[in-house]
XYZ file of C-alpha atoms in Angstrom:
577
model
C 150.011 49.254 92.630
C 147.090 49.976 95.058
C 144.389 52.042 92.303
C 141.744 54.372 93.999
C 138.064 53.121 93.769
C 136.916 56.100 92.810
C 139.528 56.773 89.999
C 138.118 53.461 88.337
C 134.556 54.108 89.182
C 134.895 58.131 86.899
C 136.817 56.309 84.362
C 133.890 53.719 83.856
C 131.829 56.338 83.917
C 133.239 58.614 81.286
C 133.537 55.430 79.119
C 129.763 54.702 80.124
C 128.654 57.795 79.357
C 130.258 58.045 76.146
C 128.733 54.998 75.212
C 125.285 55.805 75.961
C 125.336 59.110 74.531
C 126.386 57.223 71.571
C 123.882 54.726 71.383
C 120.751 57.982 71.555
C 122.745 59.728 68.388
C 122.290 56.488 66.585
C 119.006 56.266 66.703
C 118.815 59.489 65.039
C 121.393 58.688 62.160
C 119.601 56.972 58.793
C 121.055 58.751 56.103
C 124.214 59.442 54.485
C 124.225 62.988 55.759
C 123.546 61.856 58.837
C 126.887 60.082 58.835
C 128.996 62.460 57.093
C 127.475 66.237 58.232
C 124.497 65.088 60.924
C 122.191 66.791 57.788
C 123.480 70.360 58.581
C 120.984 70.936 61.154
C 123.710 71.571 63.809
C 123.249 74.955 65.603
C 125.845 77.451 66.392
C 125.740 77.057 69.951
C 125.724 73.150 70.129
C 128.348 72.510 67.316
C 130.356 75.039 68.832
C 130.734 72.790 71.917
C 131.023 69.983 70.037
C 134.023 71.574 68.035
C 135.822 72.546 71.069
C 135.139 69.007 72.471
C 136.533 67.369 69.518
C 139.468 69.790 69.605
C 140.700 70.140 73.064
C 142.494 66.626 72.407
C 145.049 64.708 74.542
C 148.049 67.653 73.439
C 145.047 70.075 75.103
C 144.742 68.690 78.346
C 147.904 66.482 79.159
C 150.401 68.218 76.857
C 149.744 71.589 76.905
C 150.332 72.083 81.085
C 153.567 69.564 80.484
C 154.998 71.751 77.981
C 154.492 74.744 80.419
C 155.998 73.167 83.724
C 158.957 72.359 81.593
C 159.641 75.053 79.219
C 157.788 78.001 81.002
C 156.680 81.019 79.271
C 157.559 80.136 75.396
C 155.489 76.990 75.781
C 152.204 79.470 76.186
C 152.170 80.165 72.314
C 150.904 76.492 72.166
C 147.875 77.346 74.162
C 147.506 81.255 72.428
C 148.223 79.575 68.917
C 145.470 76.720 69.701
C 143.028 79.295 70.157
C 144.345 82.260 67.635
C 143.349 79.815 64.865
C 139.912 80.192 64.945
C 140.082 84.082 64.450
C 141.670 83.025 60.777
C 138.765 80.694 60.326
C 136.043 82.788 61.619
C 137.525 85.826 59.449
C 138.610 83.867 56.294
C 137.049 80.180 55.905
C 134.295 79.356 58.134
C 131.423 81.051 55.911
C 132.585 80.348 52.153
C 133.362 76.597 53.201
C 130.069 76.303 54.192
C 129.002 77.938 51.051
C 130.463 75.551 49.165
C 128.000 72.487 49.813
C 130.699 70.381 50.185
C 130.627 67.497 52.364
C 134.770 67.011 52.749
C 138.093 68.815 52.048
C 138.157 66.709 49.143
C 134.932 67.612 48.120
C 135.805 71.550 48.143
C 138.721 70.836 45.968
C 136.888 69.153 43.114
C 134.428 71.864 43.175
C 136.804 75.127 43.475
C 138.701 73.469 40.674
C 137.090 70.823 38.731
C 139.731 68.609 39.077
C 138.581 64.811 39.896
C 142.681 63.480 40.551
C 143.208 66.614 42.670
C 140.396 65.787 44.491
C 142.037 62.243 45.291
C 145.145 64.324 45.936
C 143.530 65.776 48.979
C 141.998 62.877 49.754
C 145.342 61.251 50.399
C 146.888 64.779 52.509
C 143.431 64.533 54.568
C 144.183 60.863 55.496
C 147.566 61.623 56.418
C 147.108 64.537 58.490
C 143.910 63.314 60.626
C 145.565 59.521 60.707
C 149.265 61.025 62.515
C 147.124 63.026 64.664
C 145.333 59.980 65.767
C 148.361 58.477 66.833
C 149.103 61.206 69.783
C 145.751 60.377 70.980
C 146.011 56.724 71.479
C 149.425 56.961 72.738
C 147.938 59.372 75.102
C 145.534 57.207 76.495
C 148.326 54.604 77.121
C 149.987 56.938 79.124
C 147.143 57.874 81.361
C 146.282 54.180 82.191
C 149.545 53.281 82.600
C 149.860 56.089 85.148
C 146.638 55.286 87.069
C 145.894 51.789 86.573
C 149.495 50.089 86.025
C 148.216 48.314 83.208
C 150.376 48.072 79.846
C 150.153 51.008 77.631
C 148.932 49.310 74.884
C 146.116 48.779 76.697
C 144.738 52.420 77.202
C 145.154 52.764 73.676
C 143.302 49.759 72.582
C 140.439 50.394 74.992
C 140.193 53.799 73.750
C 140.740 52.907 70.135
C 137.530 50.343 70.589
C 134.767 52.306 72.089
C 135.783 55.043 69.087
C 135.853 52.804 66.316
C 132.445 51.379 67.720
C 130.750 55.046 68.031
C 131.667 56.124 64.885
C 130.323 53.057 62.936
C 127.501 53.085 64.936
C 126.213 56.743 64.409
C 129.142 58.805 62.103
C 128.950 62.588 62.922
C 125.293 62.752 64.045
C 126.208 60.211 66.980
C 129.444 61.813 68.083
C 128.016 65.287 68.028
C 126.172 64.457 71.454
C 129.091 62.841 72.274
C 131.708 65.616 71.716
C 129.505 68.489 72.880
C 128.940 66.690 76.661
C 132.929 65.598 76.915
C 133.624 69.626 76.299
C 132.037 70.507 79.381
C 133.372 67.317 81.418
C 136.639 67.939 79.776
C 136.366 72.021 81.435
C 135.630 70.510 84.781
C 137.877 67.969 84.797
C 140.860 70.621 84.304
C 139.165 73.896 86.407
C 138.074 72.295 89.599
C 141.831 71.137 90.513
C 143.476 74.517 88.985
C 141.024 76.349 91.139
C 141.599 74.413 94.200
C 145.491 74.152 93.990
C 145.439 77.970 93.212
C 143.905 77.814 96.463
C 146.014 76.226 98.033
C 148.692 77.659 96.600
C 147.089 81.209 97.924
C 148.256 79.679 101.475
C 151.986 78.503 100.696
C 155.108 80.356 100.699
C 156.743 78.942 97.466
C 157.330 81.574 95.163
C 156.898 81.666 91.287
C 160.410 82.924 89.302
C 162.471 82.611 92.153
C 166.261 82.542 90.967
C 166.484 78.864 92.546
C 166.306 75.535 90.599
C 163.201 73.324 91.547
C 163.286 71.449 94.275
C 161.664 68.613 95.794
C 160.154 69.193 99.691
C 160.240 65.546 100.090
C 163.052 62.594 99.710
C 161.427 61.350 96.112
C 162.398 57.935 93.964
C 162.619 58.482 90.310
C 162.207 55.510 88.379
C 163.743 56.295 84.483
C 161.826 54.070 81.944
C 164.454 55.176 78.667
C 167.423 57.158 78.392
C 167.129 60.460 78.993
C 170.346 63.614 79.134
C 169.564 65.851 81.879
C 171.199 69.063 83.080
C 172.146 70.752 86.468
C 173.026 73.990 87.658
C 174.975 73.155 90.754
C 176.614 70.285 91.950
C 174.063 67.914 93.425
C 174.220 65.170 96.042
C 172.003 62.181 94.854
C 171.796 58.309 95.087
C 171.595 56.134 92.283
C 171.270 52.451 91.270
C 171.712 51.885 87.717
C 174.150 53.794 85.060
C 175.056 57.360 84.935
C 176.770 58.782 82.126
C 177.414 54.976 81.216
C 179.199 53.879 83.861
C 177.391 51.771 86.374
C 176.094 53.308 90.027
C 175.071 51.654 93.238
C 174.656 54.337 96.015
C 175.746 57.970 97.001
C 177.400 60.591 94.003
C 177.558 63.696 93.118
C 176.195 65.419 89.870
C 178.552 68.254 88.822
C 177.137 71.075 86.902
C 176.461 70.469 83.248
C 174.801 67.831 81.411
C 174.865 63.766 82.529
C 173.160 60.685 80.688
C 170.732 58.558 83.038
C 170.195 54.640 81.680
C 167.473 53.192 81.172
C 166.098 51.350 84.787
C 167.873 53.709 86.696
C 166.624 54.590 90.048
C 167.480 58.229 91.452
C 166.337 58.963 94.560
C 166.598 62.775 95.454
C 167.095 63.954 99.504
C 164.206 66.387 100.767
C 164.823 70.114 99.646
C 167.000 68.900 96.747
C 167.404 70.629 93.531
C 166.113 68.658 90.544
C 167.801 67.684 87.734
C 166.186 68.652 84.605
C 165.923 67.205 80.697
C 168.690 68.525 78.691
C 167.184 72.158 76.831
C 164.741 72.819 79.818
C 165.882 75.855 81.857
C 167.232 74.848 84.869
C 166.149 77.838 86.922
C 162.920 79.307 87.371
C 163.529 82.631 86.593
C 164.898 81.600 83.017
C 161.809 79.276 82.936
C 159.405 82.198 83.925
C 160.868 84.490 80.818
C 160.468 84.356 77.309
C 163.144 83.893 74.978
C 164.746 80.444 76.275
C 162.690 78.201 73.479
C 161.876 74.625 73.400
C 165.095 72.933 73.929
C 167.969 73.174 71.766
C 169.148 75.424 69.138
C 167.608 78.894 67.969
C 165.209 79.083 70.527
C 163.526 82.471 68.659
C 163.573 80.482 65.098
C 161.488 77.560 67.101
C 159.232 80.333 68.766
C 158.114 81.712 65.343
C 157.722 78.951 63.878
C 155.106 77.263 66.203
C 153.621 80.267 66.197
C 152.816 80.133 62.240
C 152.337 76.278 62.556
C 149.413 76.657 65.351
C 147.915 79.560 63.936
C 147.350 78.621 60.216
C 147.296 74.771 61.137
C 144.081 75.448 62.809
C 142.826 76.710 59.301
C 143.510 73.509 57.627
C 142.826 70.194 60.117
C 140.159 67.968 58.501
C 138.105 67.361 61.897
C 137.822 70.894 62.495
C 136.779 71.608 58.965
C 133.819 68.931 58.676
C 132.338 70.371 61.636
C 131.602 73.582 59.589
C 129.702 71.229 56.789
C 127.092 70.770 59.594
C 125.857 74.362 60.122
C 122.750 75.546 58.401
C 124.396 78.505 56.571
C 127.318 80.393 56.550
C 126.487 82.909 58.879
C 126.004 80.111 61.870
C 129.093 78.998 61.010
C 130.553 82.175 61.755
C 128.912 82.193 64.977
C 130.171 78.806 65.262
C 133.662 80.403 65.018
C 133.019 83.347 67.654
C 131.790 80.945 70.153
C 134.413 78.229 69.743
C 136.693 81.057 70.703
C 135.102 81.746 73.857
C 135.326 78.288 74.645
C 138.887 77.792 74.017
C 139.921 80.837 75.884
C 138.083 79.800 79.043
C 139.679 76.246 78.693
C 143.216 77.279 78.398
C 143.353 79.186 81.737
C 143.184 76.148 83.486
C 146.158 74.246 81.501
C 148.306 77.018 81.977
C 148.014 77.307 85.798
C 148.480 73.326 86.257
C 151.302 73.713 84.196
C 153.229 76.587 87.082
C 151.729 74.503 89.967
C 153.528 71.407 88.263
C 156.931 73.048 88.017
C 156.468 73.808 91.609
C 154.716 70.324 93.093
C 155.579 67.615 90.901
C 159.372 68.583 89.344
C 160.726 65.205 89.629
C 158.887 64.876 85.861
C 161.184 66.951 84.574
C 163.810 64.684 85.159
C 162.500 61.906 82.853
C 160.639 65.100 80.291
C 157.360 62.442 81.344
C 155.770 66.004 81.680
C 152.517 65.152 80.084
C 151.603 63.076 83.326
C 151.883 66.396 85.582
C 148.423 66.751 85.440
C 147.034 63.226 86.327
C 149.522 63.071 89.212
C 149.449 67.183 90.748
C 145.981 66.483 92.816
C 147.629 63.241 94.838
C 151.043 65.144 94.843
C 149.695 67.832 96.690
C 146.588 67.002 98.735
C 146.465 63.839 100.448
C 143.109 61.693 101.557
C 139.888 61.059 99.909
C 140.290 65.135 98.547
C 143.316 64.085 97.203
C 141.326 60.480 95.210
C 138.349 62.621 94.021
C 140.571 65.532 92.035
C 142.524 62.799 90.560
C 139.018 61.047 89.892
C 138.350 63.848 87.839
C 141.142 64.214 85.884
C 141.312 61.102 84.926
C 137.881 61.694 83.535
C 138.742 64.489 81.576
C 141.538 62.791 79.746
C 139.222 59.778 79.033
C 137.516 62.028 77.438
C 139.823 64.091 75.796
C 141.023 60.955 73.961
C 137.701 59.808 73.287
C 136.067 63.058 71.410
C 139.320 64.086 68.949
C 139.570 60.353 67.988
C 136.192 60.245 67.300
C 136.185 63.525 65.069
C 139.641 62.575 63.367
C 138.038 59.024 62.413
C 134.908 60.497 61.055
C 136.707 63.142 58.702
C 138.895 59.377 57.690
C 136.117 57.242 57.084
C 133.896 60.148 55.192
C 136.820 60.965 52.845
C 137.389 57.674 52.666
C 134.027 56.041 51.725
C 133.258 59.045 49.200
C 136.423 59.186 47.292
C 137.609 55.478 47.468
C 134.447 53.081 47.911
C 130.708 54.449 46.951
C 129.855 56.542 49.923
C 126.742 54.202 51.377
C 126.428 53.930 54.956
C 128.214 50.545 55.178
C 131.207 52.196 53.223
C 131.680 54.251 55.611
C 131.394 51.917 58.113
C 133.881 49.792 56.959
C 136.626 52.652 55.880
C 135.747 53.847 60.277
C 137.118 50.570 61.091
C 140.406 50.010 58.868
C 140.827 53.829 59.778
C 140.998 53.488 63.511
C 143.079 50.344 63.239
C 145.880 51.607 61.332
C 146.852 54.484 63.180
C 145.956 52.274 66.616
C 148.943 49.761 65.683
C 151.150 52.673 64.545
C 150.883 54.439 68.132
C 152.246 51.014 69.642
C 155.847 51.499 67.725
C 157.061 55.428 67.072
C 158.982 57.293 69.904
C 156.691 59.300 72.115
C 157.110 62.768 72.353
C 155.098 64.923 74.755
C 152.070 64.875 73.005
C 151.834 68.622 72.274
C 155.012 68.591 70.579
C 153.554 65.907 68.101
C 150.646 67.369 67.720
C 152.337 70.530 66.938
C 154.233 68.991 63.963
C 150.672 67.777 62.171
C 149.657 71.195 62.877
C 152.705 72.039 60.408
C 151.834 69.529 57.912
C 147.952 71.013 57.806
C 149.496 74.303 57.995
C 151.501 73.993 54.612
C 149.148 71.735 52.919
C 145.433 72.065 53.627
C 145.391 75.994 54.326
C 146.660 77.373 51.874
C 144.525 75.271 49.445
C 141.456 76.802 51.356
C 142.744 80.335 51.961
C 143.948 80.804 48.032
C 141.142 78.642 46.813
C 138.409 80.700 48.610
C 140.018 83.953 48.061
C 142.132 84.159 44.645
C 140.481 83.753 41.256
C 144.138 82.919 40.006
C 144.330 79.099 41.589
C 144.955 76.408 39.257
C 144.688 72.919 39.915
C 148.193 72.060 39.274
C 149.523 75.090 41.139
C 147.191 73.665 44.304
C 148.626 70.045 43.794
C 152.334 72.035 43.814
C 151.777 73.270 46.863
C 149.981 70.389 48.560
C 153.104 68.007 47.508
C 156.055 71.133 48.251
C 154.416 71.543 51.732
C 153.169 68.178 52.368
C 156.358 66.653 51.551
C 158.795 69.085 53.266
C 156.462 69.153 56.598
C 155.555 65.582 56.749
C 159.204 64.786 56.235
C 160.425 66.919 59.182
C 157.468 65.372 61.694
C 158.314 61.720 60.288
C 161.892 61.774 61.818
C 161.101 64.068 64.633
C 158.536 61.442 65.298
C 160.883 58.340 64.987
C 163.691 60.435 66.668
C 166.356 60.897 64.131
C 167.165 64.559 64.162
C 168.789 64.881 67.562
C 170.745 61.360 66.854
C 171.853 62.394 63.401
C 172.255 66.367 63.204
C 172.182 69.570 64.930
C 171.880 73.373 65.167
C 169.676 74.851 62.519
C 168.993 71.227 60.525
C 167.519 70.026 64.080
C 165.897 73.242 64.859
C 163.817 73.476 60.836
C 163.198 69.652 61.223
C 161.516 69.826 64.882
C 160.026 73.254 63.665
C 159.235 73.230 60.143
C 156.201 75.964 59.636
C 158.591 78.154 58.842
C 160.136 76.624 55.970
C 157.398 74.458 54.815
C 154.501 77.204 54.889
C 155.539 79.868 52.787
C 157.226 77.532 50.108
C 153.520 76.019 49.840
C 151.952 78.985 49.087
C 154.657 80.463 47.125
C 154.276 77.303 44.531
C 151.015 77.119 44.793
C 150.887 81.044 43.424
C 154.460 81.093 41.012
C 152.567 77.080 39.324
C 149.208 78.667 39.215
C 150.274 82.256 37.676
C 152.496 79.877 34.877
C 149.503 77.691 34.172
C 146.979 80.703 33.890
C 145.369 79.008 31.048
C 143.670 76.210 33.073
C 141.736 78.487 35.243
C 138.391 77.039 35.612
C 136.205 78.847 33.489
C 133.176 79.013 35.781
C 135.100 80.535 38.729
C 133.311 83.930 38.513
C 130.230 81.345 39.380
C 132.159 79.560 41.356
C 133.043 82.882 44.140
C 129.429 84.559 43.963
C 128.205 80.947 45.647
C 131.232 81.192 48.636
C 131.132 84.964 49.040
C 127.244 85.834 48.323
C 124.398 85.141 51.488
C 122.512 82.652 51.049
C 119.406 84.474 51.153
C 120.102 85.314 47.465
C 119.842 81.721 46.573
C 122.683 81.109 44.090
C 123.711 77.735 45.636
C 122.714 74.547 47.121
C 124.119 71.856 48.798
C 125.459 68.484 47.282
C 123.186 65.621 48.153
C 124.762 62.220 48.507
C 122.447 58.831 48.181
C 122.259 55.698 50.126
């Protein structure tokens, strides 16, 4: 395939810049803080950045405007959830972790609750969570070079997987800091000039949004199907195929009737100009059921799924390790409040721009829903619609952004790795964590190379369930009731932790829809629901049956979260070379 100069040339220089960005935060990381919390010294305003960066990951940019072209408005509680989050943190967490003087997740557990083995209990859930999230990102990055340059996926995801391993060894959190704070703003560029400019266009075109018509393509379009994919129509549909439709095999001119048919795997379907699309099976098929709420995500109990993402994004946010360390790095409490507010403004900017790629991607680039490849709508919407060197430097841009989309949330999920990691397991020097950054990017690097890819917000989604019934309620009950014991905590963190992580295991490796249906496919694609409230209902019925093992310095233990630190009562924990 014939690749754009100039989309190589903004790759390189995303990577580039990356790098050297990098390279300037080493220079300023010596110590063990350094590594783990940059020393606290991060300020509101710069860490706030730097969160956003680390959090506006590949499900952010790619997924989140896929998810929207395909599903419509039920898919925006993704966005809204993303966001919503940090209102629980900035109103519940945010201050008292940083209170604490803890430099992990971990770290906060031992000290709430004196416990040393439930410390290494959340050790092991902080691993897990940050290491599947990982796995969306590399798998991401394969995508996106696979798309623009042709080459293999593996190799996106090894290049990517690289120049993050070697950042984070290099400089830990004071190096990617500088990193993740400059790839925010690239990352808001990379996804508002093209919104603004195909609003603008679309300002000029008579295509309407909602119409009671299925999408259609305005030009005779070849759709290449990599795996096998169901698909649904609404009317009977003149196409011509090479390859195997509902398993029988195809060389030329049919007709789809109405309902569902199975396309194999290296079929080609090539659709006439002005022809309605065919869409994955659970998508709505016309745009005025995709403009209103109510239809779900595909399949069963669309309201039960609704709900349930909503409780998964909204408290997941209050429990992901990345997101969490960042608030070790604040001075005091009250910046990491502020660090809250402003991460809010941030996101809520951002997530226009998603949103609107996602509509003009239903209406320019529907042949993706045929395959449900909807995370590539916005890499290929700027070629699809404007054509000539215009055309090259949107999709220049883009292709920038997701670079570095991949880049900073891999970079903050393998620092919150390596720092549990080299604290909890080896003797937390600097070259322990160095060496737990490198067998922690590898791991989840070779892992992204074998499980079925979903679109990458969905995945992401389902870790934000398994943080959601794990790592939240340990903070939200731990910072806010005097009646948590440590095995009540543990309870909950192996109830939750094994009822979510079980449901996003075989969503991730595809069994549900193979094996089951109605509501067992709809709890195990959707699992907040279930998984979140048992958590913190063992977590309180264990802890309120083991009231004897309260720790008996917890009246200490809340003045130091809840009381300003201009009173004095606490200091941080200071970890050696």
């Amino acid at each position: 395939m014939a690749v754009p100069w100039v989309t190589v040339a903004a790759l390189l220089a995303a990577a580039v810049a990356t790098v050297a960005i990098g390279i300037y935060g080493v220079r300023l990381a010596r110590t063990t803080s350094d590594f783990l919390v940059a020393s606290r010294t991060v300020g509101p305003r710069w860490n706030a950045a730097a969160i956003s960066g680390e959090y506006l990951s590949a499900a952010s940019f790619l997924g989140v405007a896929g998810l929207i072209a395909k599903y419509g408005a039920d898919a925006l509680w993704y966005p809204i959830g993303f966001t919503a989050g940090y209102l629980g943190l900035l109103l519940f967490v945010a201050a008292p972790l940083r209170r604490s003087g803890a430099y992990t997740v971990p770290d906060f557990a031992e000290f709430r609750l004196g416990s040393l083995w439930l410390r290494k209990l959340a050790m092991v859930v902080v691993v897990v969570i940050c290491a599947l999230y990982l796995v969306p990102q590399f798998q991401g990055a394969g995508l996106t070079l696979n798309i623009l340059l042709g080459v293999p996926g593996w190799v996106g995801a090894a290049l990517v997987g690289v120049i993050v391993i070697a950042n984070v060894v290099g400089g830990g959190m004071r190096s990617i800091t500088f990193v993740q704070a400059f790839q925010y703003w690239l990352k808001l560029t990379a996804v508002a000039v093209p919104a603004v400019v195909l609003a603008l266009h679309f300002y000029g075109d008579d295509r309407v949004v909602g119409s009671s018509a299925p999408p259609t393509v305005d030009r005779e379009t070849t759709v290449e199907i990599s795996t096998d994919v169901l698909v649904q129509v609404d009317s009977r549909i003149e196409v011509t195929v090479y390859g195997t439709v509902d398993d029988e095999p195809v060389g030329g001119r049919i007709a789809l009737d109405a309902g569902t048919h199975e396309l194999g795997e290296g079929t080609s379907l090539i659709l006439d100009a002005d022809s309605p699309v065919p869409v994955v099976a659970g998508a709505p098929t016309i745009d005025r059921e995709w403009a209103s709420p109510g239809g779900g995500l595909g399949g069963t109990h669309p309201m039960y799924q609704v709900y349930s993402l909503i409780l998964a994004t909204f408290l997941g946010t209050l429990g992901l390790p990345h997101v969490l360390v960042r608030f070790y790095t604040n001075p005091d409490g009250r910046a990491a409040r502020l660090t809250s507010l402003t991460v809010l403004g941030l996101l809520s900017v951002f997530y226009l721009f998603p949103t609107l790629l996602g509509v003009f991607a239903r209406l320019y680039v529907p042949q993706l829903l045929i395959t449900g490849a909807s995370d590539a709508a916005v890499l290929l919407l700027p070629g699809s619609v404007l054509s000539g060197i215009g055309g090259q430097l949107l999709a220049a841009l883009v292709a920038a952004g997701a670079i570095a989309a991949f880049l900073s949330t891999s970079s903050g999920l393998l620092v919150s790795i390596a720092g549990v990691l080299s604290t909890d397991v080896l003797r937390g020097r600097v070259r322990d964590f160095r060496i737990a950054a490198i067998l922690a990017g590898v791991g989840p690097l070779i892992l992204s190379l074998g499980l079925v890819s979903l679109d990458l917000s969905r995945t992401v989604g389902l870790v934000f369930a398994v943080a959601a019934s794990t790592l939240c309620p340990l903070l939200v009950l731990g910072i806010w009731w005097r009646g948590l014991t440590p095995a009540g905590a543990a309870s909950g963190l192996i109830g939750g932790g094994v009822l979510s992580l079980g449901a996003a295991s075989l969503s991730i490796f595809g069994i549900p829809d193979r094996l089951w249906g109605g509501w067992a496919t709809a709890i195990l694609g959707y699992p907040a629901a279930v998984s979140v409230p048992i958590a913190f209902a063992l977590m309180i019925v264990v802890s309120k049956a083991t009231s004897s093992s309260i720790p008996a310095d917890v009246g200490r233990i809340f003045t130091r979260l809840h009381a300003p630190e201009r009173l004095g009562v606490g200091r941080d924990r200071e970890q050696e070379l």
